């Protein structure tokens, strides 16, 4: 019984010490944040509650941000097939296709995936060199 009471008291003391240490650390962190915010500087001069609330209200009253439409699945395949159609002889390598894609900077992995999709549909074929892709005339319409 005495051992149980001593253990409980020790656990209570540890919990009190833990809470005090946490509170001391929290207080020190808040003091550091306040000191940082009060410090003049080019990046901190504008960081006040007044300016942040003014920015928030300006966002609400300002013009609406343009809506970015998410491309549909398979859209890269359409871009790649159009790019291949625009190349001489409807033939080109990945870099040629990337240059021919208008308005987008497609990653080579995206181009490769689109070419694999088109190849599965029978719209493109890979040359013997393993690097040159050709758009089939049967689908050029």
Short mmCIF file of N, CA and C in Angstrom, two decimals:
data_model
loop_
_atom_site.label_atom_id
_atom_site.label_comp_id
_atom_site.label_asym_id
_atom_site.label_seq_id
_atom_site.Cartn_x
_atom_site.Cartn_y
_atom_site.Cartn_z
N UNK A 1 0.82 -1.18 0.00
CA UNK A 1 0.00 0.00 0.00
C UNK A 1 0.87 1.25 0.00
N UNK A 2 1.91 1.25 0.81
CA UNK A 2 2.80 2.40 0.89
C UNK A 2 3.51 2.61 -0.44
N UNK A 3 3.84 1.50 -1.10
CA UNK A 3 4.52 1.59 -2.40
C UNK A 3 3.60 2.21 -3.44
N UNK A 4 2.33 1.83 -3.40
CA UNK A 4 1.34 2.36 -4.33
C UNK A 4 1.14 3.85 -4.11
N UNK A 5 1.09 4.28 -2.87
CA UNK A 5 0.91 5.69 -2.56
C UNK A 5 2.13 6.49 -3.01
N UNK A 6 3.32 5.96 -2.78
CA UNK A 6 4.55 6.65 -3.18
C UNK A 6 4.62 6.75 -4.70
N UNK A 7 4.21 5.70 -5.39
CA UNK A 7 4.22 5.71 -6.86
C UNK A 7 3.23 6.73 -7.39
N UNK A 8 2.06 6.80 -6.80
CA UNK A 8 1.05 7.78 -7.22
C UNK A 8 1.54 9.20 -6.99
N UNK A 9 2.18 9.44 -5.83
CA UNK A 9 2.71 10.77 -5.55
C UNK A 9 3.81 11.14 -6.54
N UNK A 10 4.66 10.18 -6.88
CA UNK A 10 5.73 10.43 -7.84
C UNK A 10 5.15 10.76 -9.21
N UNK A 11 4.13 10.02 -9.63
CA UNK A 11 3.50 10.29 -10.92
C UNK A 11 2.84 11.68 -10.91
N UNK A 12 2.23 12.06 -9.81
CA UNK A 12 1.61 13.39 -9.71
C UNK A 12 2.67 14.48 -9.80
N UNK A 13 3.83 14.27 -9.12
CA UNK A 13 4.90 15.26 -9.18
C UNK A 13 5.47 15.37 -10.60
N UNK A 14 5.62 14.23 -11.27
CA UNK A 14 6.12 14.24 -12.64
C UNK A 14 5.15 15.00 -13.54
N UNK A 15 3.85 14.76 -13.36
CA UNK A 15 2.84 15.46 -14.16
C UNK A 15 2.88 16.96 -13.91
N UNK A 16 3.06 17.36 -12.67
CA UNK A 16 3.14 18.80 -12.34
C UNK A 16 4.37 19.42 -13.00
N UNK A 17 5.50 18.72 -12.92
CA UNK A 17 6.74 19.21 -13.54
C UNK A 17 6.57 19.30 -15.05
N UNK A 18 5.94 18.29 -15.65
CA UNK A 18 5.72 18.28 -17.10
C UNK A 18 4.86 19.46 -17.52
N UNK A 19 3.80 19.71 -16.78
CA UNK A 19 2.91 20.84 -17.11
C UNK A 19 3.62 22.17 -16.96
N UNK A 20 4.40 22.32 -15.90
CA UNK A 20 5.15 23.56 -15.71
C UNK A 20 6.17 23.76 -16.82
N UNK A 21 6.86 22.69 -17.19
CA UNK A 21 7.84 22.79 -18.28
C UNK A 21 7.15 23.14 -19.59
N UNK A 22 6.01 22.53 -19.84
CA UNK A 22 5.27 22.84 -21.05
C UNK A 22 4.84 24.30 -21.05
N UNK A 23 4.32 24.77 -19.93
CA UNK A 23 3.88 26.17 -19.84
C UNK A 23 5.05 27.13 -20.00
N UNK A 24 6.20 26.79 -19.39
CA UNK A 24 7.38 27.64 -19.54
C UNK A 24 7.84 27.69 -21.00
N UNK A 25 7.83 26.54 -21.66
CA UNK A 25 8.21 26.50 -23.07
C UNK A 25 7.24 27.27 -23.94
N UNK A 26 5.95 27.13 -23.65
CA UNK A 26 4.93 27.84 -24.40
C UNK A 26 5.09 29.35 -24.21
N UNK A 27 5.30 29.77 -22.97
CA UNK A 27 5.49 31.20 -22.70
C UNK A 27 6.73 31.73 -23.43
N UNK A 28 7.81 30.96 -23.42
CA UNK A 28 9.04 31.39 -24.10
C UNK A 28 8.80 31.48 -25.61
N UNK A 29 8.05 30.53 -26.16
CA UNK A 29 7.76 30.56 -27.59
C UNK A 29 6.91 31.77 -27.96
N UNK A 30 5.93 32.08 -27.14
CA UNK A 30 5.08 33.25 -27.40
C UNK A 30 5.88 34.55 -27.31
N UNK A 31 6.80 34.61 -26.36
CA UNK A 31 7.66 35.79 -26.24
C UNK A 31 8.54 35.92 -27.48
N UNK A 32 9.05 34.82 -27.99
CA UNK A 32 9.88 34.86 -29.19
C UNK A 32 9.05 35.31 -30.40
N UNK A 33 7.82 34.84 -30.48
CA UNK A 33 6.95 35.25 -31.59
C UNK A 33 6.65 36.74 -31.50
N UNK A 34 6.33 37.22 -30.32
CA UNK A 34 6.05 38.65 -30.14
C UNK A 34 7.28 39.49 -30.47
N UNK A 35 8.45 39.05 -30.04
CA UNK A 35 9.67 39.79 -30.34
C UNK A 35 9.92 39.81 -31.84
N UNK A 36 9.65 38.72 -32.52
CA UNK A 36 9.83 38.64 -33.96
C UNK A 36 8.88 39.58 -34.68
N UNK A 37 7.63 39.60 -34.26
CA UNK A 37 6.63 40.45 -34.92
C UNK A 37 6.92 41.92 -34.68
N UNK A 38 7.38 42.26 -33.50
CA UNK A 38 7.67 43.67 -33.17
C UNK A 38 8.94 44.17 -33.81
N UNK A 39 9.82 43.26 -34.23
CA UNK A 39 11.10 43.65 -34.81
C UNK A 39 10.89 44.28 -36.17
N UNK A 40 11.44 45.49 -36.40
CA UNK A 40 11.27 46.12 -37.71
C UNK A 40 12.13 45.40 -38.74
N UNK A 41 11.61 45.33 -39.92
CA UNK A 41 12.34 44.69 -41.00
C UNK A 41 11.49 44.71 -42.24
N UNK A 42 12.10 44.49 -43.41
CA UNK A 42 11.34 44.58 -44.65
C UNK A 42 10.23 43.54 -44.75
N UNK A 43 10.44 42.35 -44.18
CA UNK A 43 9.41 41.32 -44.28
C UNK A 43 8.40 41.41 -43.15
N UNK A 44 8.81 41.98 -42.01
CA UNK A 44 7.93 42.00 -40.85
C UNK A 44 7.17 43.31 -40.69
N UNK A 45 7.57 44.35 -41.39
CA UNK A 45 6.94 45.64 -41.22
C UNK A 45 5.46 45.61 -41.59
N UNK A 46 5.11 44.78 -42.54
CA UNK A 46 3.73 44.73 -43.01
C UNK A 46 2.90 43.68 -42.26
N UNK A 47 3.53 42.90 -41.40
CA UNK A 47 2.82 41.82 -40.74
C UNK A 47 2.19 42.28 -39.43
N UNK A 48 1.08 42.96 -39.52
CA UNK A 48 0.34 43.36 -38.34
C UNK A 48 -1.08 42.89 -38.49
N UNK A 49 -1.79 42.90 -37.42
CA UNK A 49 -3.18 42.46 -37.46
C UNK A 49 -3.99 43.37 -38.37
N UNK A 50 -3.70 44.67 -38.34
CA UNK A 50 -4.46 45.61 -39.14
C UNK A 50 -4.27 45.34 -40.63
N UNK A 51 -3.02 45.14 -41.05
CA UNK A 51 -2.80 44.92 -42.48
C UNK A 51 -3.32 43.58 -42.94
N UNK A 52 -3.21 42.56 -42.09
CA UNK A 52 -3.72 41.26 -42.51
C UNK A 52 -5.24 41.28 -42.60
N UNK A 53 -5.90 42.02 -41.70
CA UNK A 53 -7.36 42.10 -41.80
C UNK A 53 -7.75 42.97 -42.99
N UNK A 54 -6.94 43.98 -43.31
CA UNK A 54 -7.23 44.81 -44.49
C UNK A 54 -7.06 43.98 -45.76
N UNK A 55 -6.05 43.12 -45.77
CA UNK A 55 -5.86 42.26 -46.93
C UNK A 55 -7.03 41.29 -47.07
N UNK A 56 -7.51 40.78 -45.95
CA UNK A 56 -8.63 39.84 -46.01
C UNK A 56 -9.88 40.53 -46.54
N UNK A 57 -10.13 41.77 -46.09
CA UNK A 57 -11.32 42.47 -46.59
C UNK A 57 -11.15 42.88 -48.04
N UNK A 58 -9.92 43.18 -48.46
CA UNK A 58 -9.67 43.53 -49.86
C UNK A 58 -9.90 42.32 -50.76
N UNK A 59 -9.54 41.15 -50.26
CA UNK A 59 -9.77 39.95 -51.06
C UNK A 59 -11.25 39.71 -51.27
N UNK A 60 -12.05 40.02 -50.26
CA UNK A 60 -13.48 39.78 -50.38
C UNK A 60 -14.13 40.75 -51.36
N UNK A 61 -13.61 41.99 -51.43
CA UNK A 61 -14.23 42.99 -52.27
C UNK A 61 -13.58 43.13 -53.64
N UNK A 62 -12.40 42.56 -53.82
CA UNK A 62 -11.68 42.69 -55.08
C UNK A 62 -12.28 41.82 -56.16
N UNK A 63 -11.71 41.89 -57.34
CA UNK A 63 -12.22 41.08 -58.45
C UNK A 63 -12.01 39.60 -58.16
N UNK A 64 -12.89 38.80 -58.70
CA UNK A 64 -12.82 37.36 -58.47
C UNK A 64 -11.59 36.79 -59.18
N UNK A 65 -10.98 35.84 -58.54
CA UNK A 65 -9.81 35.19 -59.12
C UNK A 65 -10.26 34.35 -60.30
N UNK A 66 -9.42 34.25 -61.33
CA UNK A 66 -9.81 33.43 -62.49
C UNK A 66 -9.93 31.96 -62.07
N UNK A 67 -10.91 31.31 -62.61
CA UNK A 67 -11.15 29.91 -62.28
C UNK A 67 -10.30 29.04 -63.19
N UNK A 68 -9.52 28.17 -62.59
CA UNK A 68 -8.68 27.27 -63.37
C UNK A 68 -9.47 25.98 -63.57
N UNK A 69 -9.70 25.66 -64.81
CA UNK A 69 -10.45 24.45 -65.11
C UNK A 69 -9.51 23.26 -65.17
N UNK A 70 -9.89 22.21 -64.51
CA UNK A 70 -9.10 20.99 -64.52
C UNK A 70 -9.31 20.27 -65.85
N UNK A 71 -8.22 19.86 -66.43
CA UNK A 71 -8.30 19.17 -67.71
C UNK A 71 -8.97 17.82 -67.51
N UNK A 72 -9.69 17.39 -68.52
CA UNK A 72 -10.34 16.09 -68.47
C UNK A 72 -9.32 14.98 -68.63
N UNK A 73 -9.68 13.81 -68.17
CA UNK A 73 -8.79 12.65 -68.34
C UNK A 73 -8.58 12.40 -69.82
N UNK A 74 -7.34 12.11 -70.18
CA UNK A 74 -7.03 11.82 -71.57
C UNK A 74 -6.76 13.06 -72.40
N UNK A 75 -6.79 14.23 -71.78
CA UNK A 75 -6.58 15.47 -72.54
C UNK A 75 -5.16 15.54 -73.11
N UNK A 76 -4.18 15.02 -72.37
CA UNK A 76 -2.80 15.04 -72.87
C UNK A 76 -2.68 14.19 -74.13
N UNK A 77 -3.43 13.09 -74.21
CA UNK A 77 -3.39 12.26 -75.41
C UNK A 77 -3.90 13.04 -76.61
N UNK A 78 -4.93 13.85 -76.40
CA UNK A 78 -5.45 14.69 -77.49
C UNK A 78 -4.39 15.70 -77.92
N UNK A 79 -3.74 16.33 -76.95
CA UNK A 79 -2.69 17.31 -77.26
C UNK A 79 -1.54 16.65 -78.03
N UNK A 80 -1.15 15.46 -77.59
CA UNK A 80 -0.03 14.77 -78.23
C UNK A 80 -0.41 14.33 -79.64
N UNK A 81 -1.62 13.83 -79.81
CA UNK A 81 -2.02 13.42 -81.17
C UNK A 81 -2.10 14.62 -82.10
N UNK A 82 -2.62 15.75 -81.61
CA UNK A 82 -2.65 16.97 -82.43
C UNK A 82 -1.24 17.44 -82.77
N UNK A 83 -0.34 17.31 -81.79
CA UNK A 83 1.05 17.71 -82.04
C UNK A 83 1.69 16.82 -83.09
N UNK A 84 1.44 15.52 -83.00
CA UNK A 84 1.99 14.60 -84.01
C UNK A 84 1.42 14.89 -85.39
N UNK A 85 0.15 15.24 -85.46
CA UNK A 85 -0.47 15.57 -86.75
C UNK A 85 0.17 16.81 -87.36
N UNK A 86 0.63 17.73 -86.50
CA UNK A 86 1.21 18.97 -87.02
C UNK A 86 2.66 18.82 -87.47
N UNK A 87 3.31 17.72 -87.12
CA UNK A 87 4.71 17.51 -87.49
C UNK A 87 4.81 17.03 -88.94
N UNK A 88 5.94 17.28 -89.59
CA UNK A 88 6.13 16.79 -90.97
C UNK A 88 6.02 15.27 -91.00
N UNK A 89 5.29 14.74 -91.95
CA UNK A 89 5.07 13.31 -92.11
C UNK A 89 4.38 12.68 -90.89
N UNK A 90 3.80 13.49 -90.04
CA UNK A 90 3.12 13.03 -88.82
C UNK A 90 4.03 12.12 -87.99
N UNK A 91 5.32 12.47 -87.96
CA UNK A 91 6.32 11.64 -87.30
C UNK A 91 7.24 12.53 -86.46
N UNK A 92 7.61 12.05 -85.27
CA UNK A 92 8.55 12.81 -84.46
C UNK A 92 8.93 12.08 -83.20
N UNK A 93 9.97 12.59 -82.57
CA UNK A 93 10.44 12.07 -81.29
C UNK A 93 9.77 12.84 -80.17
N UNK A 94 10.00 12.41 -78.94
CA UNK A 94 9.38 13.04 -77.78
C UNK A 94 9.66 14.53 -77.69
N UNK A 95 10.89 14.93 -77.97
CA UNK A 95 11.24 16.35 -77.90
C UNK A 95 10.51 17.15 -78.97
N UNK A 96 10.35 16.56 -80.16
CA UNK A 96 9.62 17.24 -81.23
C UNK A 96 8.15 17.41 -80.85
N UNK A 97 7.60 16.37 -80.24
CA UNK A 97 6.20 16.43 -79.81
C UNK A 97 6.03 17.48 -78.73
N UNK A 98 6.98 17.53 -77.81
CA UNK A 98 6.91 18.50 -76.72
C UNK A 98 6.94 19.93 -77.25
N UNK A 99 7.78 20.18 -78.26
CA UNK A 99 7.85 21.51 -78.87
C UNK A 99 6.58 21.85 -79.62
N UNK A 100 5.94 20.82 -80.20
CA UNK A 100 4.75 21.06 -81.03
C UNK A 100 3.48 21.23 -80.20
N UNK A 101 3.49 20.81 -78.94
CA UNK A 101 2.31 20.98 -78.09
C UNK A 101 2.17 22.46 -77.79
N UNK A 102 1.04 23.01 -78.16
CA UNK A 102 0.83 24.46 -78.02
C UNK A 102 0.24 24.80 -76.66
N UNK A 103 0.80 25.81 -76.02
CA UNK A 103 0.23 26.36 -74.80
C UNK A 103 0.47 25.57 -73.53
N UNK A 104 1.17 24.46 -73.60
CA UNK A 104 1.44 23.67 -72.41
C UNK A 104 2.87 23.19 -72.45
N UNK A 105 3.44 23.07 -71.28
CA UNK A 105 4.77 22.51 -71.15
C UNK A 105 4.61 21.13 -70.53
N UNK A 106 4.36 20.13 -71.35
CA UNK A 106 4.14 18.78 -70.86
C UNK A 106 5.46 18.12 -70.48
N UNK A 107 5.42 17.40 -69.38
CA UNK A 107 6.59 16.61 -68.99
C UNK A 107 6.75 15.45 -69.94
N UNK A 108 7.99 14.99 -70.12
CA UNK A 108 8.22 13.88 -71.02
C UNK A 108 7.50 12.62 -70.56
N UNK A 109 7.36 12.44 -69.24
CA UNK A 109 6.63 11.26 -68.75
C UNK A 109 5.16 11.35 -69.14
N UNK A 110 4.59 12.55 -69.14
CA UNK A 110 3.20 12.71 -69.55
C UNK A 110 3.05 12.44 -71.04
N UNK A 111 4.02 12.89 -71.82
CA UNK A 111 3.99 12.63 -73.26
C UNK A 111 4.11 11.13 -73.51
N UNK A 112 5.01 10.48 -72.81
CA UNK A 112 5.21 9.04 -72.98
C UNK A 112 3.92 8.28 -72.62
N UNK A 113 3.28 8.67 -71.53
CA UNK A 113 2.04 8.01 -71.12
C UNK A 113 0.95 8.23 -72.17
N UNK A 114 0.85 9.44 -72.68
CA UNK A 114 -0.15 9.73 -73.71
C UNK A 114 0.13 8.92 -74.97
N UNK A 115 1.41 8.80 -75.34
CA UNK A 115 1.76 8.01 -76.52
C UNK A 115 1.41 6.54 -76.31
N UNK A 116 1.61 6.03 -75.10
CA UNK A 116 1.24 4.65 -74.81
C UNK A 116 -0.27 4.45 -74.91
N UNK A 117 -1.04 5.44 -74.45
CA UNK A 117 -2.49 5.37 -74.59
C UNK A 117 -2.89 5.35 -76.06
N UNK A 118 -2.29 6.24 -76.84
CA UNK A 118 -2.60 6.31 -78.26
C UNK A 118 -2.16 5.03 -78.98
N UNK A 119 -1.04 4.46 -78.56
CA UNK A 119 -0.56 3.22 -79.16
C UNK A 119 -1.54 2.08 -78.85
N UNK A 120 -2.07 2.05 -77.65
CA UNK A 120 -3.04 1.01 -77.29
C UNK A 120 -4.31 1.13 -78.14
N UNK A 121 -4.67 2.34 -78.54
CA UNK A 121 -5.84 2.57 -79.40
C UNK A 121 -5.52 2.36 -80.87
N UNK A 122 -4.24 2.19 -81.18
CA UNK A 122 -3.85 1.99 -82.57
C UNK A 122 -3.70 3.28 -83.35
N UNK A 123 -3.62 4.40 -82.67
CA UNK A 123 -3.51 5.69 -83.37
C UNK A 123 -2.07 6.05 -83.70
N UNK A 124 -1.12 5.57 -82.91
CA UNK A 124 0.29 5.86 -83.17
C UNK A 124 1.07 4.55 -83.15
N UNK A 125 2.24 4.61 -83.75
CA UNK A 125 3.12 3.44 -83.72
C UNK A 125 4.54 3.90 -83.46
N UNK A 126 5.30 3.03 -82.84
CA UNK A 126 6.68 3.32 -82.50
C UNK A 126 7.58 2.72 -83.57
N UNK A 127 8.54 3.51 -84.06
CA UNK A 127 9.46 3.04 -85.09
C UNK A 127 10.45 2.03 -84.50
N UNK A 128 11.20 1.39 -85.36
CA UNK A 128 12.16 0.37 -84.94
C UNK A 128 13.27 0.95 -84.06
N UNK A 129 13.55 2.25 -84.21
CA UNK A 129 14.61 2.84 -83.39
C UNK A 129 14.18 3.02 -81.94
N UNK A 130 12.89 2.86 -81.66
CA UNK A 130 12.40 2.96 -80.29
C UNK A 130 12.25 4.38 -79.77
N UNK A 131 12.44 5.36 -80.65
CA UNK A 131 12.39 6.75 -80.24
C UNK A 131 11.43 7.59 -81.08
N UNK A 132 11.13 7.16 -82.26
CA UNK A 132 10.32 7.94 -83.18
C UNK A 132 8.90 7.39 -83.22
N UNK A 133 7.95 8.29 -83.11
CA UNK A 133 6.53 7.94 -83.11
C UNK A 133 5.89 8.46 -84.38
N UNK A 134 4.94 7.68 -84.92
CA UNK A 134 4.24 8.07 -86.13
C UNK A 134 2.74 7.99 -85.89
N UNK A 135 2.03 9.00 -86.41
CA UNK A 135 0.58 9.00 -86.33
C UNK A 135 0.07 8.24 -87.54
N UNK A 136 -0.85 7.29 -87.34
CA UNK A 136 -1.32 6.47 -88.46
C UNK A 136 -2.29 7.25 -89.32
N UNK A 137 -2.20 7.05 -90.61
CA UNK A 137 -3.06 7.77 -91.56
C UNK A 137 -4.51 7.36 -91.42
N UNK A 138 -4.78 6.16 -90.90
CA UNK A 138 -6.15 5.68 -90.75
C UNK A 138 -6.92 6.52 -89.73
N UNK A 139 -6.22 7.13 -88.79
CA UNK A 139 -6.89 7.94 -87.77
C UNK A 139 -6.69 9.44 -88.00
N UNK A 140 -6.06 9.83 -89.07
CA UNK A 140 -5.77 11.25 -89.31
C UNK A 140 -7.00 11.94 -89.87
N UNK A 141 -7.98 12.17 -89.03
CA UNK A 141 -9.14 12.86 -89.54
C UNK A 141 -9.85 13.65 -88.57
#
